[in-house]
GROMACS .gro file of C-alpha atoms in nm:
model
  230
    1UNK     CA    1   9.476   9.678  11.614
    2UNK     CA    2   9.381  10.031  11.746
    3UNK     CA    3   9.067   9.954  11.983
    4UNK     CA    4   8.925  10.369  11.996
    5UNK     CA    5   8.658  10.490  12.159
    6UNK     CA    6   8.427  10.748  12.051
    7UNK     CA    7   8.465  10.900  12.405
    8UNK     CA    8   8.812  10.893  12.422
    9UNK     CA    9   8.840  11.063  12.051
   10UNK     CA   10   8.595  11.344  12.152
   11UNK     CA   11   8.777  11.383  12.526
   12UNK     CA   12   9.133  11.421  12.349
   13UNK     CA   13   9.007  11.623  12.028
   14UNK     CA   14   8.861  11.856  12.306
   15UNK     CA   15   9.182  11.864  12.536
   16UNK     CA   16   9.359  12.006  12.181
   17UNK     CA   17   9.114  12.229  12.129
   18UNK     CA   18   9.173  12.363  12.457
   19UNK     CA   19   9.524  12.392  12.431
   20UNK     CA   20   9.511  12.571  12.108
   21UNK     CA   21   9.698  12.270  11.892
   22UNK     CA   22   9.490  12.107  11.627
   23UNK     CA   23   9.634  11.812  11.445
   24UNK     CA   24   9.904  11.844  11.153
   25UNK     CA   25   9.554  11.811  10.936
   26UNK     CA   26   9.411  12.097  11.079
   27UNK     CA   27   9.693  12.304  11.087
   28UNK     CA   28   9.778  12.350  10.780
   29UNK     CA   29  10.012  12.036  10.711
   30UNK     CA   30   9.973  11.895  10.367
   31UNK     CA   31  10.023  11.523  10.347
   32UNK     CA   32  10.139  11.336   9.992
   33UNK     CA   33   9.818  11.340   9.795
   34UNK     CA   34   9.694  11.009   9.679
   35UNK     CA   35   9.581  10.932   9.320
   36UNK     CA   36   9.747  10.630   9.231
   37UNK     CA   37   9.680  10.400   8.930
   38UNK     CA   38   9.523  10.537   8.621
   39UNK     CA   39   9.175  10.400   8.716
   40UNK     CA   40   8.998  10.715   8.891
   41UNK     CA   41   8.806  10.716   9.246
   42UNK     CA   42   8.469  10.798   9.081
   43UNK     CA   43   8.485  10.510   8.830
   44UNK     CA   44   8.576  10.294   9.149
   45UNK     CA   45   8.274  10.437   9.334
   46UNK     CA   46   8.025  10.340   9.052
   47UNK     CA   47   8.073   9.957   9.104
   48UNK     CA   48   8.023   9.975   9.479
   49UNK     CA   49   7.662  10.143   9.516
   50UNK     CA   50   7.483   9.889   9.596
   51UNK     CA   51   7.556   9.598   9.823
   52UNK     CA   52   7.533   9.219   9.788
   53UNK     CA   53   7.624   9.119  10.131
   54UNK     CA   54   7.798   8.822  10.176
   55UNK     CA   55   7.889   8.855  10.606
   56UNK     CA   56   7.636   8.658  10.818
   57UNK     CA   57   7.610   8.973  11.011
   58UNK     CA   58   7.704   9.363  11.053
   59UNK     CA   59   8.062   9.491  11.179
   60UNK     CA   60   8.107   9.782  11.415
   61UNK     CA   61   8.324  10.086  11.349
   62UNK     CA   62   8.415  10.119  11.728
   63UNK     CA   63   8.313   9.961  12.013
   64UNK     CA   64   8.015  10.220  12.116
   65UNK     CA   65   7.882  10.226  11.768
   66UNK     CA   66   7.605   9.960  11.658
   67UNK     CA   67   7.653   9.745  11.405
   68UNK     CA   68   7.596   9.853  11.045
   69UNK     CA   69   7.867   9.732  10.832
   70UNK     CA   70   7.788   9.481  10.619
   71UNK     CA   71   8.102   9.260  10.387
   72UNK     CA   72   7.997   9.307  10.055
   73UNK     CA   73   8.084   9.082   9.738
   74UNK     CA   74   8.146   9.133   9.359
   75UNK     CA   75   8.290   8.994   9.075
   76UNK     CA   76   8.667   8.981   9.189
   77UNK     CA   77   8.645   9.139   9.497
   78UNK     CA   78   8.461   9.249   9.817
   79UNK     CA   79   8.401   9.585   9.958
   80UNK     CA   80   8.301   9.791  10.324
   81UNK     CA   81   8.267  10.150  10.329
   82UNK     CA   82   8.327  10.246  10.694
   83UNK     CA   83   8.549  10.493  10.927
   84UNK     CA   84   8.944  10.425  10.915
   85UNK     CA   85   9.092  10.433  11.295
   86UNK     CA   86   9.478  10.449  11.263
   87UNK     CA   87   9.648  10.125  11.291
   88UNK     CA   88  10.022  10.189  11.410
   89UNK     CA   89  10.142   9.812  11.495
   90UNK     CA   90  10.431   9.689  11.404
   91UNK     CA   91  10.765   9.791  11.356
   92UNK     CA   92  10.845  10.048  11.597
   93UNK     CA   93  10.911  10.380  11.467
   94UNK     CA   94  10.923  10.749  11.593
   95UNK     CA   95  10.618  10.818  11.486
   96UNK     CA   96  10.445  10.432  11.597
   97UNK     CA   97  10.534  10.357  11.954
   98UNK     CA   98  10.395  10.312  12.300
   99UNK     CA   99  10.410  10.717  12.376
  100UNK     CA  100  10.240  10.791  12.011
  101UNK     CA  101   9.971  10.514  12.002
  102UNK     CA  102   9.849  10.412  12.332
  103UNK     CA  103   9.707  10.083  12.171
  104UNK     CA  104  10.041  10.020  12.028
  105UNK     CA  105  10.136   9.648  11.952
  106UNK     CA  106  10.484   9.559  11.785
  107UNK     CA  107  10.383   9.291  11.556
  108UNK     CA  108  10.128   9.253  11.237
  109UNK     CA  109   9.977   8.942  11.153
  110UNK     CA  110  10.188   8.905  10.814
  111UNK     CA  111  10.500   9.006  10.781
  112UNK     CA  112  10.755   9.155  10.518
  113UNK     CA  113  11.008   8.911  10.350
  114UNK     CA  114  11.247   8.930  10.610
  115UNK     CA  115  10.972   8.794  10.850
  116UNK     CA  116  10.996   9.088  11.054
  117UNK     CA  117  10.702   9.305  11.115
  118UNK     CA  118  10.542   9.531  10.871
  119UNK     CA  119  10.617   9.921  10.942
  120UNK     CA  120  10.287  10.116  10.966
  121UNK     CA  121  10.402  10.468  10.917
  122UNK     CA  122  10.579  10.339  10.572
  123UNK     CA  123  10.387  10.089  10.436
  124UNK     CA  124  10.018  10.150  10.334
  125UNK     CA  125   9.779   9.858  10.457
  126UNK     CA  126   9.455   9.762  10.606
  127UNK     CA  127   9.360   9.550  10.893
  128UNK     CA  128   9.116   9.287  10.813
  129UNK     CA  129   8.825   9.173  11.084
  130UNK     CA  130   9.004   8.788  11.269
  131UNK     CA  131   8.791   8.536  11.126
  132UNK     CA  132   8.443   8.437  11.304
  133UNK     CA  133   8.114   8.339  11.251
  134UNK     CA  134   8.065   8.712  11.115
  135UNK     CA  135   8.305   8.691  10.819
  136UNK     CA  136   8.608   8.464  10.682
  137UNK     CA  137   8.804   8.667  10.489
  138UNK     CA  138   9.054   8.396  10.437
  139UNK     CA  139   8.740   8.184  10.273
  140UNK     CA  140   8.648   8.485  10.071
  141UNK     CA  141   8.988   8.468   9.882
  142UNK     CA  142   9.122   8.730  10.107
  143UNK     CA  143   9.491   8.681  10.192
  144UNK     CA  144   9.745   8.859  10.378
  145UNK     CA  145   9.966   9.103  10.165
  146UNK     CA  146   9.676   9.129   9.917
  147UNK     CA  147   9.559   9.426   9.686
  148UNK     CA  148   9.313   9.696   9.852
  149UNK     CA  149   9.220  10.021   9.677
  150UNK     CA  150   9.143  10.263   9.978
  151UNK     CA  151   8.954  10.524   9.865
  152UNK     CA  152   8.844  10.856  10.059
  153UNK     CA  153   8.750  11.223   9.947
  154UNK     CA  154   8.776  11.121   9.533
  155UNK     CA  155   9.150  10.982   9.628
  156UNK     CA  156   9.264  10.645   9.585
  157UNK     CA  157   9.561  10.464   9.776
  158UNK     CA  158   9.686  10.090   9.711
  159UNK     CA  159   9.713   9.952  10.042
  160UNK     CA  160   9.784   9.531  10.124
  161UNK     CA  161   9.633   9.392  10.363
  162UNK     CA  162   9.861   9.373  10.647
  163UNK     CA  163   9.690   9.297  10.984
  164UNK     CA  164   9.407   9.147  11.120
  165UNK     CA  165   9.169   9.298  11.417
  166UNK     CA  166   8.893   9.239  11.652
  167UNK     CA  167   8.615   9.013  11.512
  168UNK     CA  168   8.315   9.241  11.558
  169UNK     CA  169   8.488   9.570  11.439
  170UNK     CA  170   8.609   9.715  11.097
  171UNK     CA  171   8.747  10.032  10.954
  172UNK     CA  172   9.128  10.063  11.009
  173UNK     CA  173   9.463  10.111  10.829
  174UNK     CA  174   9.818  10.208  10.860
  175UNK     CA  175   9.954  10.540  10.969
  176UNK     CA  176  10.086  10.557  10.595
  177UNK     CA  177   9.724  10.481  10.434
  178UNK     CA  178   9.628  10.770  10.658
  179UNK     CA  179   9.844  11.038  10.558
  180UNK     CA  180   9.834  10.944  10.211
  181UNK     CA  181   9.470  11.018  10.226
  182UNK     CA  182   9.486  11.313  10.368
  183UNK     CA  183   9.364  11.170  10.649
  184UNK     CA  184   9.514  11.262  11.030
  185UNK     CA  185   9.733  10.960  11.057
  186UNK     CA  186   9.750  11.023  11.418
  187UNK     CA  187   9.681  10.674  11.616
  188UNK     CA  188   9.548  10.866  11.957
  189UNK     CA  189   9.342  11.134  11.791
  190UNK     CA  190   9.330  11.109  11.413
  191UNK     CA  191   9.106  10.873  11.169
  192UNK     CA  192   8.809  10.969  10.957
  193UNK     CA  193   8.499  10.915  11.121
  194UNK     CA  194   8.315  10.810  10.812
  195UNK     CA  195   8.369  10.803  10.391
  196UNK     CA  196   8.585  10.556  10.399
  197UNK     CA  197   8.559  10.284  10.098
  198UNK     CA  198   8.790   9.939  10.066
  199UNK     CA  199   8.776   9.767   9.816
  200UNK     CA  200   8.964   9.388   9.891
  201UNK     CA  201   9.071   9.261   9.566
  202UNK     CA  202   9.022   8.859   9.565
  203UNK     CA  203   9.327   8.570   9.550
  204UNK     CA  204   9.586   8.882   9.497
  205UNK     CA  205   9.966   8.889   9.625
  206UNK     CA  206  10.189   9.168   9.630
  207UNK     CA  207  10.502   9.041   9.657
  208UNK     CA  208  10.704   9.128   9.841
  209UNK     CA  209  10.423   9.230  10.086
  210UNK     CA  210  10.637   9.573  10.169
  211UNK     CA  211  10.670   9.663   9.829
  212UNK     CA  212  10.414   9.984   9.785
  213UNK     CA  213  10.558  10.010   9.411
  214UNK     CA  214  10.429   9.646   9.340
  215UNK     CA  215  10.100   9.709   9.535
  216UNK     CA  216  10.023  10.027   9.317
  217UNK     CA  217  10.145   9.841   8.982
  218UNK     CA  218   9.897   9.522   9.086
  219UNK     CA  219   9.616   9.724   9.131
  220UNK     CA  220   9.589   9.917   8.871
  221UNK     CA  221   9.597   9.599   8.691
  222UNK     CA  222   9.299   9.483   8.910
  223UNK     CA  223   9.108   9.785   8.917
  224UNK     CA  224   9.111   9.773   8.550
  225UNK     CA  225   8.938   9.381   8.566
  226UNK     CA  226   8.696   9.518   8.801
  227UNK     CA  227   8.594   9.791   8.639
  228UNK     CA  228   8.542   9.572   8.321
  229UNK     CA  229   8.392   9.274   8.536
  230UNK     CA  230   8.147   9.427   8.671
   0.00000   0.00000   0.00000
C-alpha cells in the first residue's frame, strides 16, 4: 500500500520540474488506452451520481487530506470516486521495486493461483481500505480477486481487487490500472489527484485472479446487470 504525501508529491513533482524531466505522461508517452467492455464510461457514470452511503464514516485520499470519501452502495455493487495513488506491491519487477517505489512491499493480500504474489505493473487491480469500524468490505460482498470497473477521463479499465490498505485511506491501484488509464503509473511521483471512480462489483470472482482476459469478460457481464439493475 503506497502511503503518499501531498508534500512529498509536490516536493518531487517540483525537483522534476527543475531538472527539466516531466513524467512519461507529460512527455509525450502514450500509454495503452483503456475502453474495455462494450458498456461505455458515461453510461457507467449515470448510475453513480448520487450516493447512498453505506461506511459509518468518511475515508481519506492521503494522510494530510480530511476525510470526505464516503463507501457508497447500489444494487449489485458499491462505489468511491476518489484520487488513485500508485500501488506497486508485489511481485518485484523492473519497474516495482525498492529504488522505483519507495513504499515498496513484496507481497499483496491475495494472491495469483500459484500463491505467489500478484504483479502490479501487469495485472490491473485496486487496493481495498483493511477492514474497521469505517467499512467491511468483506461484509459488503467484497472479495479479493473481485470485478472493479475503474473509470477515469470517459475510460474504463477492469481491474480485481488485489490488495488491501490502510483503514482510514482510499484511492489506489496497480501500476498497470495506472497506465492503462492514462494515468502516470509512477509509484514516487505519479497518480491522479482526483476523477477517479470504482465501481466494486458485489460476490464476483475472476478466476484465476491474474487473468485480465477473465476480469474484462466478467465485467462486461456485470456492468451490463448494473446498468439494467439500477
Amino acid at each position: 500500500m503506497r502511503m503518499r504525501t501531498l508534500t512529498l508529491a509536490a516536493a518531487s513533482g517540483a525537483a522534476l520540474l527543475a531538472a527539466g524531466v516531466l513524467p512519461a505522461s507529460a512527455s509525450g508517452a502514450t500509454p495503452k488506452s483503456a475502453q474495455e467492455g462494450s458498456v461505455s464510461a458515461a453510461d457507467l457514470l449515470s448510475k453513480v451520481t448520487s450516493c447512498s452511503q453505506i461506511s459509518n464514516g468518511k475515508y481519506r485520499t492521503d494522510d494530510e487530506t480530511s476525510a470526505t470519501i464516503p463507501v457508497c452502495g447500489k444494487n449489485g455493487a458499491v462505489f468511491w470516486k476518489a484520487d488513485m495513488d500508485i500501488d506497486c506491491d508485489g511481485q518485484r519487477t523492473s519497474n516495482c521495486n525498492e529504488n522505483a517505489d519507495p513504499w515498496y512491499q513484496d507481497d499483496t493480500a491475495f494472491h495469483q493461483s500459484n500463491g505467489q504474489p500478484l504483479k502490479a505493473d501487469s495485472l490491473p487491480y485496486v487496493v481495498v481500505p483493511s477492514s474497521s469500524s469505517i467499512w467491511n468490505y468483506s461484509g459488503a460482498g467484497i472479495k479479493g480477486g473481485g470485478v472493479v470497473a475503474v473509470i477515469y477521463n470517459n475510460k474504463v479499465e477492469y481491474a480485481v481487487v488485489g490488495d488491501t490498505g490502510p483503514t482510514n485511506i482510499i484511492g489506489e491501484a496497480s501500476y498497470a490500472t495506472a497506465g492503462a488509464l492514462g494515468i502516470d503509473p509512477d509509484p514516487a511521483t505519479g497518480g491522479a489527484e482526483s476523477g477517479v471512480t470504482y465501481i466494486l462489483f458485489k460476490n464476483s470472482t475472476v478466476s484465476p485472479i491474474e487473468s485480465h482476459s477473465a476480469a474484462v469478460s466478467l465485467g462486461d457481464q456485470l456492468a451490463k446487470q448494473f446498468l439494467a439493475s439500477n
